[in-house]
Amino acid sequence: MLKVVNIVLAITAVAIIAFYIFYEPVDHGQSMREAGHIEKCIPEKVDGWTWVDQPLAQTEEVLRSTEKILRASQTFFRKYTSLDGMRSFQVYVAYWGRGVETPRMAASHTPDRCWVQGGWVNDMEKLKYPYEIPFKGVKLMPANYRELSFDSGGQKIKRNVVFWHVADGKPFVFGQRSTFIINPLLYIKFIYENAVVGAPEQYFVRIDSSIPLEELWPDKGVGQILEGLGKLILEQK
């Protein structure tokens, strides 16, 4: 009996791996939101902060490579600096229209994967989900919280990060503490859903800073940005 069970498990494992490597979702057509719809939700003026839009990469060559890998329909990347110049944080949003990208592939752009593959170290003891932002405005979906560090020529750079991956209007469930390895059984579910209904509309939202994020949340200007992100996609219905 045990031998039969082992054979069944082995066949199942091979099937999952084959699906993961070779599966391509059925093309159910694409549907996009209007260009600039992210910017329209984020306030132009933020109390106590100045801002500047950030490039996805520092050179044209790297930018083209990044865009090819990301495959996002629209992106938003903005750095905010306090008026005294002492504090800063970044807001990044990627949007995939319906039919553009599978959740499995979009999930590969989380800090757990993208940043770590770029040399950042993820403090596995500091992972938090769900992470609730203490915000008195709209009720936001629970976030993922991370603390990552990078050794730059002997200087340790640290970033505190919260992020959301929203697919079809709902938080994407990774099935693990870290999004780097998700529950293998969920692959079958994702593949089936993509085959039947096609890739859903998706958003990835990230806020990161070198300062503790708990210092940001009470700030009035940060609250204005959170309101905008809630209006965009993060409000918990």
Tab-separated table of N, CA and C in Angstrom, residues 11-150:
chain	number	residue	atom	x	y	z
A	11	ILE	N	4.086	10.692	-9.144
A	11	ILE	CA	3.427	11.112	-10.385
A	11	ILE	C	2.835	12.509	-10.228
A	12	THR	N	2.211	12.764	-9.069
A	12	THR	CA	1.640	14.082	-8.808
A	12	THR	C	2.711	15.155	-8.826
A	13	ALA	N	3.858	14.855	-8.202
A	13	ALA	CA	4.955	15.826	-8.158
A	13	ALA	C	5.461	16.138	-9.554
A	14	VAL	N	5.616	15.097	-10.368
A	14	VAL	CA	6.078	15.297	-11.749
A	14	VAL	C	5.077	16.131	-12.532
A	15	ALA	N	3.779	15.875	-12.319
A	15	ALA	CA	2.741	16.623	-13.028
A	15	ALA	C	2.775	18.094	-12.654
A	16	ILE	N	2.951	18.376	-11.365
A	16	ILE	CA	3.016	19.769	-10.912
A	16	ILE	C	4.219	20.473	-11.532
A	17	ILE	N	5.371	19.804	-11.526
A	17	ILE	CA	6.579	20.396	-12.103
A	17	ILE	C	6.404	20.647	-13.601
A	18	ALA	N	5.789	19.684	-14.288
A	18	ALA	CA	5.572	19.830	-15.732
A	18	ALA	C	4.649	21.005	-16.017
A	19	PHE	N	3.562	21.108	-15.241
A	19	PHE	CA	2.648	22.243	-15.401
A	19	PHE	C	3.379	23.553	-15.162
A	20	TYR	N	4.174	23.595	-14.107
A	20	TYR	CA	4.884	24.814	-13.740
A	20	TYR	C	5.822	25.270	-14.856
A	21	ILE	N	6.497	24.312	-15.491
A	21	ILE	CA	7.487	24.652	-16.517
A	21	ILE	C	6.854	24.949	-17.868
A	22	PHE	N	5.879	24.130	-18.262
A	22	PHE	CA	5.401	24.182	-19.643
A	22	PHE	C	4.045	24.861	-19.833
A	23	TYR	N	3.328	25.109	-18.744
A	23	TYR	CA	1.974	25.623	-18.924
A	23	TYR	C	1.963	27.064	-19.423
A	24	GLU	N	1.133	27.348	-20.362
A	24	GLU	CA	0.859	28.698	-20.830
A	24	GLU	C	-0.647	28.910	-20.763
A	25	PRO	N	-1.119	29.987	-20.117
A	25	PRO	CA	-2.551	30.177	-19.964
A	25	PRO	C	-3.251	30.447	-21.286
A	26	VAL	N	-4.514	30.105	-21.325
A	26	VAL	CA	-5.319	30.395	-22.499
A	26	VAL	C	-5.484	31.904	-22.632
A	27	ASP	N	-5.385	32.401	-23.831
A	27	ASP	CA	-5.546	33.830	-24.070
A	27	ASP	C	-7.029	34.174	-24.127
A	28	HIS	N	-7.511	34.822	-23.081
A	28	HIS	CA	-8.913	35.211	-23.018
A	28	HIS	C	-9.095	36.680	-23.403
A	29	GLY	N	-8.063	37.272	-23.979
A	29	GLY	CA	-8.167	38.680	-24.357
A	29	GLY	C	-7.703	39.591	-23.236
A	30	GLN	N	-7.390	40.837	-23.575
A	30	GLN	CA	-6.865	41.774	-22.596
A	30	GLN	C	-7.830	42.935	-22.386
A	31	SER	N	-7.781	43.468	-21.171
A	31	SER	CA	-8.604	44.619	-20.815
A	31	SER	C	-7.771	45.522	-19.935
A	32	MET	N	-7.620	46.798	-20.304
A	32	MET	CA	-6.740	47.722	-19.594
A	32	MET	C	-7.508	48.913	-19.029
A	33	ARG	N	-7.028	49.412	-17.909
A	33	ARG	CA	-7.510	50.690	-17.406
A	33	ARG	C	-6.801	51.809	-18.160
A	34	GLU	N	-7.376	52.996	-18.123
A	34	GLU	CA	-6.813	54.114	-18.864
A	34	GLU	C	-5.410	54.458	-18.371
A	35	ALA	N	-4.581	54.929	-19.262
A	35	ALA	CA	-3.217	55.328	-18.909
A	35	ALA	C	-3.263	56.442	-17.871
A	36	GLY	N	-2.380	56.358	-16.878
A	36	GLY	CA	-2.315	57.389	-15.848
A	36	GLY	C	-3.331	57.234	-14.734
A	37	HIS	N	-4.053	56.115	-14.697
A	37	HIS	CA	-5.089	55.996	-13.673
A	37	HIS	C	-4.491	55.866	-12.267
A	38	ILE	N	-3.243	55.394	-12.166
A	38	ILE	CA	-2.605	55.310	-10.854
A	38	ILE	C	-2.335	56.708	-10.317
A	39	GLU	N	-1.730	57.558	-11.148
A	39	GLU	CA	-1.407	58.925	-10.738
A	39	GLU	C	-2.648	59.709	-10.320
A	40	LYS	N	-3.773	59.427	-10.950
A	40	LYS	CA	-4.997	60.158	-10.626
A	40	LYS	C	-5.491	59.864	-9.214
A	41	CYS	N	-5.108	58.710	-8.670
A	41	CYS	CA	-5.545	58.354	-7.319
A	41	CYS	C	-4.591	58.876	-6.242
A	42	ILE	N	-3.340	59.154	-6.613
A	42	ILE	CA	-2.348	59.624	-5.649
A	42	ILE	C	-2.374	61.152	-5.625
A	43	PRO	N	-2.514	61.775	-4.438
A	43	PRO	CA	-2.613	63.243	-4.383
A	43	PRO	C	-1.367	63.932	-4.935
A	44	GLU	N	-1.595	65.010	-5.667
A	44	GLU	CA	-0.494	65.782	-6.242
A	44	GLU	C	0.288	66.513	-5.154
A	45	LYS	N	-0.448	67.063	-4.163
A	45	LYS	CA	0.184	67.763	-3.054
A	45	LYS	C	0.015	66.939	-1.783
A	46	VAL	N	1.139	66.714	-1.107
A	46	VAL	CA	1.139	65.909	0.113
A	46	VAL	C	1.704	66.765	1.244
A	47	ASP	N	0.942	66.964	2.301
A	47	ASP	CA	1.358	67.830	3.401
A	47	ASP	C	2.668	67.365	4.031
A	48	GLY	N	3.669	68.257	4.025
A	48	GLY	CA	4.920	67.976	4.713
A	48	GLY	C	5.961	67.233	3.901
A	49	TRP	N	5.660	66.953	2.617
A	49	TRP	CA	6.579	66.159	1.807
A	49	TRP	C	6.714	66.729	0.405
A	50	THR	N	7.917	66.625	-0.145
A	50	THR	CA	8.129	66.872	-1.571
A	50	THR	C	8.320	65.517	-2.237
A	51	TRP	N	8.173	65.468	-3.554
A	51	TRP	CA	8.337	64.184	-4.222
A	51	TRP	C	8.986	64.337	-5.587
A	52	VAL	N	9.542	63.233	-6.067
A	52	VAL	CA	10.108	63.169	-7.407
A	52	VAL	C	9.869	61.768	-7.944
A	53	ASP	N	9.441	61.694	-9.204
A	53	ASP	CA	9.232	60.384	-9.819
A	53	ASP	C	10.578	59.721	-10.070
A	54	GLN	N	10.648	58.418	-9.829
A	54	GLN	CA	11.870	57.650	-9.956
A	54	GLN	C	11.836	56.781	-11.213
A	55	PRO	N	12.967	56.618	-11.886
A	55	PRO	CA	13.027	55.679	-13.015
A	55	PRO	C	13.087	54.247	-12.490
A	56	LEU	N	12.616	53.303	-13.285
A	56	LEU	CA	12.717	51.898	-12.899
A	56	LEU	C	14.157	51.405	-12.949
A	57	ALA	N	14.989	52.068	-13.747
A	57	ALA	CA	16.400	51.690	-13.870
A	57	ALA	C	17.201	52.936	-14.219
A	58	GLN	N	18.513	52.865	-14.004
A	58	GLN	CA	19.372	54.033	-14.190
A	58	GLN	C	19.851	54.222	-15.620
A	59	THR	N	19.785	53.179	-16.448
A	59	THR	CA	20.223	53.295	-17.834
A	59	THR	C	19.128	52.778	-18.757
A	60	GLU	N	19.152	53.209	-20.002
A	60	GLU	CA	18.145	52.792	-20.971
A	60	GLU	C	18.201	51.279	-21.204
A	61	GLU	N	19.410	50.735	-21.249
A	61	GLU	CA	19.557	49.300	-21.495
A	61	GLU	C	18.941	48.482	-20.371
A	62	VAL	N	19.248	48.863	-19.128
A	62	VAL	CA	18.688	48.149	-17.978
A	62	VAL	C	17.187	48.369	-17.905
A	63	LEU	N	16.735	49.570	-18.274
A	63	LEU	CA	15.308	49.860	-18.259
A	63	LEU	C	14.553	48.946	-19.217
A	64	ARG	N	15.076	48.786	-20.430
A	64	ARG	CA	14.418	47.907	-21.405
A	64	ARG	C	14.370	46.471	-20.895
A	65	SER	N	15.466	46.033	-20.277
A	65	SER	CA	15.506	44.678	-19.728
A	65	SER	C	14.503	44.524	-18.588
A	66	THR	N	14.426	45.541	-17.722
A	66	THR	CA	13.492	45.503	-16.589
A	66	THR	C	12.056	45.456	-17.063
A	67	GLU	N	11.720	46.283	-18.037
A	67	GLU	CA	10.355	46.315	-18.557
A	67	GLU	C	9.977	44.991	-19.214
A	68	LYS	N	10.947	44.373	-19.889
A	68	LYS	CA	10.686	43.091	-20.544
A	68	LYS	C	10.384	42.003	-19.518
A	69	ILE	N	11.117	42.029	-18.401
A	69	ILE	CA	10.910	41.033	-17.351
A	69	ILE	C	9.611	41.315	-16.597
A	70	LEU	N	9.378	42.575	-16.284
A	70	LEU	CA	8.223	42.958	-15.475
A	70	LEU	C	6.899	42.761	-16.208
A	71	ARG	N	6.863	43.128	-17.487
A	71	ARG	CA	5.664	42.965	-18.327
A	71	ARG	C	4.451	43.725	-17.793
A	72	ALA	N	4.677	44.751	-16.976
A	72	ALA	CA	3.559	45.500	-16.399
A	72	ALA	C	2.916	46.401	-17.440
A	73	SER	N	1.607	46.580	-17.312
A	73	SER	CA	0.882	47.478	-18.205
A	73	SER	C	1.173	48.929	-17.861
A	74	GLN	N	1.279	49.234	-16.568
A	74	GLN	CA	1.594	50.580	-16.106
A	74	GLN	C	2.394	50.473	-14.812
A	75	THR	N	3.276	51.453	-14.573
A	75	THR	CA	4.033	51.495	-13.321
A	75	THR	C	4.034	52.914	-12.762
A	76	PHE	N	4.236	52.997	-11.458
A	76	PHE	CA	4.302	54.266	-10.727
A	76	PHE	C	5.397	54.097	-9.686
A	77	PHE	N	6.381	55.007	-9.675
A	77	PHE	CA	7.487	54.900	-8.729
A	77	PHE	C	7.862	56.314	-8.287
A	78	ARG	N	7.623	56.628	-7.024
A	78	ARG	CA	7.800	57.993	-6.546
A	78	ARG	C	8.507	57.997	-5.191
A	79	LYS	N	9.492	58.880	-5.055
A	79	LYS	CA	10.208	59.050	-3.790
A	79	LYS	C	9.725	60.326	-3.105
A	80	TYR	N	9.378	60.194	-1.830
A	80	TYR	CA	8.913	61.328	-1.021
A	80	TYR	C	9.983	61.686	0.014
A	81	THR	N	10.251	62.993	0.166
A	81	THR	CA	11.239	63.477	1.124
A	81	THR	C	10.596	64.538	2.000
A	82	SER	N	10.819	64.452	3.313
A	82	SER	CA	10.247	65.438	4.230
A	82	SER	C	10.851	66.817	3.961
A	83	LEU	N	10.140	67.857	4.346
A	83	LEU	CA	10.579	69.221	4.048
A	83	LEU	C	11.923	69.556	4.688
A	84	ASP	N	12.234	68.900	5.811
A	84	ASP	CA	13.531	69.148	6.441
A	84	ASP	C	14.629	68.251	5.863
A	85	GLY	N	14.269	67.372	4.928
A	85	GLY	CA	15.240	66.510	4.269
A	85	GLY	C	15.753	65.359	5.108
A	86	MET	N	15.163	65.135	6.271
A	86	MET	CA	15.667	64.129	7.192
A	86	MET	C	15.041	62.748	6.997
A	87	ARG	N	13.873	62.686	6.355
A	87	ARG	CA	13.184	61.407	6.199
A	87	ARG	C	12.746	61.233	4.752
A	88	SER	N	12.669	60.006	4.323
A	88	SER	CA	12.178	59.735	2.972
A	88	SER	C	11.576	58.334	2.917
A	89	PHE	N	10.736	58.130	1.929
A	89	PHE	CA	10.184	56.805	1.667
A	89	PHE	C	9.786	56.742	0.198
A	90	GLN	N	9.552	55.543	-0.298
A	90	GLN	CA	9.207	55.341	-1.697
A	90	GLN	C	7.886	54.588	-1.816
A	91	VAL	N	7.164	54.923	-2.868
A	91	VAL	CA	5.921	54.221	-3.191
A	91	VAL	C	6.047	53.693	-4.614
A	92	TYR	N	5.830	52.404	-4.765
A	92	TYR	CA	5.920	51.766	-6.074
A	92	TYR	C	4.636	50.993	-6.339
A	93	VAL	N	4.103	51.145	-7.553
A	93	VAL	CA	2.895	50.421	-7.947
A	93	VAL	C	3.106	49.854	-9.349
A	94	ALA	N	2.826	48.570	-9.511
A	94	ALA	CA	2.813	47.946	-10.841
A	94	ALA	C	1.398	47.447	-11.104
A	95	TYR	N	0.949	47.637	-12.328
A	95	TYR	CA	-0.411	47.238	-12.712
A	95	TYR	C	-0.354	46.357	-13.949
A	96	TRP	N	-1.066	45.231	-13.888
A	96	TRP	CA	-1.213	44.342	-15.033
A	96	TRP	C	-2.693	44.267	-15.390
A	97	GLY	N	-3.046	44.635	-16.613
A	97	GLY	CA	-4.430	44.527	-17.043
A	97	GLY	C	-4.863	43.074	-17.162
A	98	ARG	N	-6.149	42.853	-17.281
A	98	ARG	CA	-6.655	41.491	-17.405
A	98	ARG	C	-6.100	40.836	-18.660
A	99	GLY	N	-5.644	39.591	-18.507
A	99	GLY	CA	-5.116	38.833	-19.625
A	99	GLY	C	-3.640	39.052	-19.904
A	100	VAL	N	-2.968	39.862	-19.090
A	100	VAL	CA	-1.563	40.199	-19.358
A	100	VAL	C	-0.582	39.227	-18.712
A	101	GLU	N	-0.771	38.929	-17.425
A	101	GLU	CA	0.212	38.151	-16.685
A	101	GLU	C	-0.473	37.240	-15.670
A	102	THR	N	0.071	36.055	-15.473
A	102	THR	CA	-0.493	35.151	-14.473
A	102	THR	C	-0.067	35.609	-13.076
A	103	PRO	N	-0.889	35.360	-12.055
A	103	PRO	CA	-0.492	35.714	-10.690
A	103	PRO	C	0.815	35.063	-10.275
A	104	ARG	N	1.054	33.844	-10.733
A	104	ARG	CA	2.291	33.150	-10.388
A	104	ARG	C	3.516	33.923	-10.858
A	105	MET	N	3.453	34.477	-12.074
A	105	MET	CA	4.588	35.224	-12.600
A	105	MET	C	4.666	36.617	-11.985
A	106	ALA	N	3.522	37.249	-11.777
A	106	ALA	CA	3.530	38.570	-11.146
A	106	ALA	C	4.095	38.483	-9.731
A	107	ALA	N	3.839	37.353	-9.052
A	107	ALA	CA	4.330	37.172	-7.684
A	107	ALA	C	5.847	37.066	-7.634
A	108	SER	N	6.496	36.816	-8.760
A	108	SER	CA	7.955	36.696	-8.771
A	108	SER	C	8.641	38.045	-8.606
A	109	HIS	N	7.867	39.139	-8.585
A	109	HIS	CA	8.454	40.470	-8.467
A	109	HIS	C	8.362	41.032	-7.049
A	110	THR	N	8.038	40.178	-6.072
A	110	THR	CA	8.022	40.623	-4.684
A	110	THR	C	9.453	40.794	-4.182
A	111	PRO	N	9.668	41.588	-3.112
A	111	PRO	CA	11.030	41.717	-2.558
A	111	PRO	C	11.625	40.382	-2.145
A	112	ASP	N	10.787	39.440	-1.710
A	112	ASP	CA	11.287	38.123	-1.315
A	112	ASP	C	12.054	37.453	-2.448
A	113	ARG	N	11.696	37.775	-3.667
A	113	ARG	CA	12.354	37.144	-4.812
A	113	ARG	C	13.259	38.147	-5.530
A	114	CYS	N	12.682	39.246	-6.007
A	114	CYS	CA	13.430	40.223	-6.806
A	114	CYS	C	14.616	40.805	-6.027
A	115	TRP	N	14.356	41.318	-4.832
A	115	TRP	CA	15.412	41.957	-4.059
A	115	TRP	C	16.463	40.935	-3.619
A	116	VAL	N	16.000	39.783	-3.143
A	116	VAL	CA	16.935	38.764	-2.665
A	116	VAL	C	17.835	38.288	-3.796
A	117	GLN	N	17.275	38.108	-4.994
A	117	GLN	CA	18.089	37.706	-6.135
A	117	GLN	C	19.077	38.798	-6.524
A	118	GLY	N	18.800	40.040	-6.120
A	118	GLY	CA	19.708	41.153	-6.398
A	118	GLY	C	20.745	41.372	-5.306
A	119	GLY	N	20.785	40.475	-4.307
A	119	GLY	CA	21.821	40.571	-3.280
A	119	GLY	C	21.350	41.026	-1.916
A	120	TRP	N	20.066	41.377	-1.784
A	120	TRP	CA	19.533	41.788	-0.484
A	120	TRP	C	19.321	40.564	0.398
A	121	VAL	N	19.446	40.775	1.707
A	121	VAL	CA	19.223	39.709	2.688
A	121	VAL	C	17.904	39.971	3.399
A	122	ASN	N	17.028	38.990	3.360
A	122	ASN	CA	15.713	39.089	3.976
A	122	ASN	C	15.791	38.523	5.391
A	123	ASP	N	15.487	39.346	6.386
A	123	ASP	CA	15.500	38.884	7.775
A	123	ASP	C	14.258	38.029	8.004
A	124	MET	N	14.424	36.723	7.970
A	124	MET	CA	13.294	35.803	8.036
A	124	MET	C	12.584	35.849	9.376
A	125	GLU	N	13.257	36.361	10.408
A	125	GLU	CA	12.628	36.459	11.725
A	125	GLU	C	11.697	37.658	11.827
A	126	LYS	N	11.784	38.582	10.875
A	126	LYS	CA	10.974	39.801	10.936
A	126	LYS	C	9.777	39.765	9.987
A	127	LEU	N	9.603	38.662	9.252
A	127	LEU	CA	8.477	38.556	8.324
A	127	LEU	C	7.157	38.642	9.091
A	128	LYS	N	6.235	39.416	8.550
A	128	LYS	CA	4.909	39.518	9.173
A	128	LYS	C	3.816	39.467	8.107
A	129	TYR	N	2.841	38.628	8.333
A	129	TYR	CA	1.607	38.615	7.548
A	129	TYR	C	0.529	37.926	8.373
A	130	PRO	N	-0.617	38.532	8.554
A	130	PRO	CA	-0.966	39.851	8.018
A	130	PRO	C	-0.372	40.984	8.861
A	131	TYR	N	0.013	42.049	8.187
A	131	TYR	CA	0.506	43.247	8.846
A	131	TYR	C	-0.557	44.330	8.658
A	132	GLU	N	-1.120	44.775	9.767
A	132	GLU	CA	-2.182	45.775	9.715
A	132	GLU	C	-1.592	47.168	9.939
A	133	ILE	N	-1.797	48.074	8.997
A	133	ILE	CA	-1.330	49.448	9.144
A	133	ILE	C	-2.317	50.205	10.034
A	134	PRO	N	-1.829	50.816	11.127
A	134	PRO	CA	-2.721	51.555	12.025
A	134	PRO	C	-3.151	52.886	11.412
A	135	PHE	N	-4.087	52.821	10.504
A	135	PHE	CA	-4.521	53.997	9.750
A	135	PHE	C	-6.001	54.225	10.018
A	136	LYS	N	-6.365	55.447	10.363
A	136	LYS	CA	-7.736	55.758	10.768
A	136	LYS	C	-8.632	56.124	9.589
A	137	GLY	N	-8.073	56.133	8.393
A	137	GLY	CA	-8.881	56.434	7.210
A	137	GLY	C	-9.566	55.179	6.709
A	138	VAL	N	-9.464	54.915	5.408
A	138	VAL	CA	-10.075	53.717	4.848
A	138	VAL	C	-9.386	52.477	5.429
A	139	LYS	N	-10.131	51.405	5.553
A	139	LYS	CA	-9.560	50.157	6.056
A	139	LYS	C	-8.810	49.485	4.920
A	140	LEU	N	-7.504	49.319	5.096
A	140	LEU	CA	-6.669	48.764	4.049
A	140	LEU	C	-6.560	47.242	4.175
A	141	MET	N	-6.347	46.600	3.046
A	141	MET	CA	-6.082	45.168	3.055
A	141	MET	C	-4.826	44.888	3.878
A	142	PRO	N	-4.730	43.727	4.505
A	142	PRO	CA	-3.505	43.385	5.244
A	142	PRO	C	-2.306	43.320	4.311
A	143	ALA	N	-1.178	43.802	4.801
A	143	ALA	CA	0.045	43.864	3.988
A	143	ALA	C	1.029	42.774	4.422
A	144	ASN	N	2.055	42.594	3.613
A	144	ASN	CA	3.222	41.789	3.970
A	144	ASN	C	4.306	42.746	4.453
A	145	TYR	N	4.950	42.415	5.575
A	145	TYR	CA	6.008	43.262	6.124
A	145	TYR	C	7.348	42.542	6.037
A	146	ARG	N	8.398	43.277	5.623
A	146	ARG	CA	9.740	42.709	5.498
A	146	ARG	C	10.789	43.720	5.975
A	147	GLU	N	11.919	43.198	6.431
A	147	GLU	CA	13.100	44.009	6.708
A	147	GLU	C	14.255	43.399	5.922
A	148	LEU	N	14.821	44.180	4.997
A	148	LEU	CA	15.892	43.684	4.135
A	148	LEU	C	17.127	44.564	4.279
A	149	SER	N	18.296	43.950	4.069
A	149	SER	CA	19.548	44.696	4.174
A	149	SER	C	20.460	44.340	3.008
A	150	PHE	N	21.381	45.280	2.708
A	150	PHE	CA	22.303	45.101	1.583
A	150	PHE	C	23.667	45.645	1.981
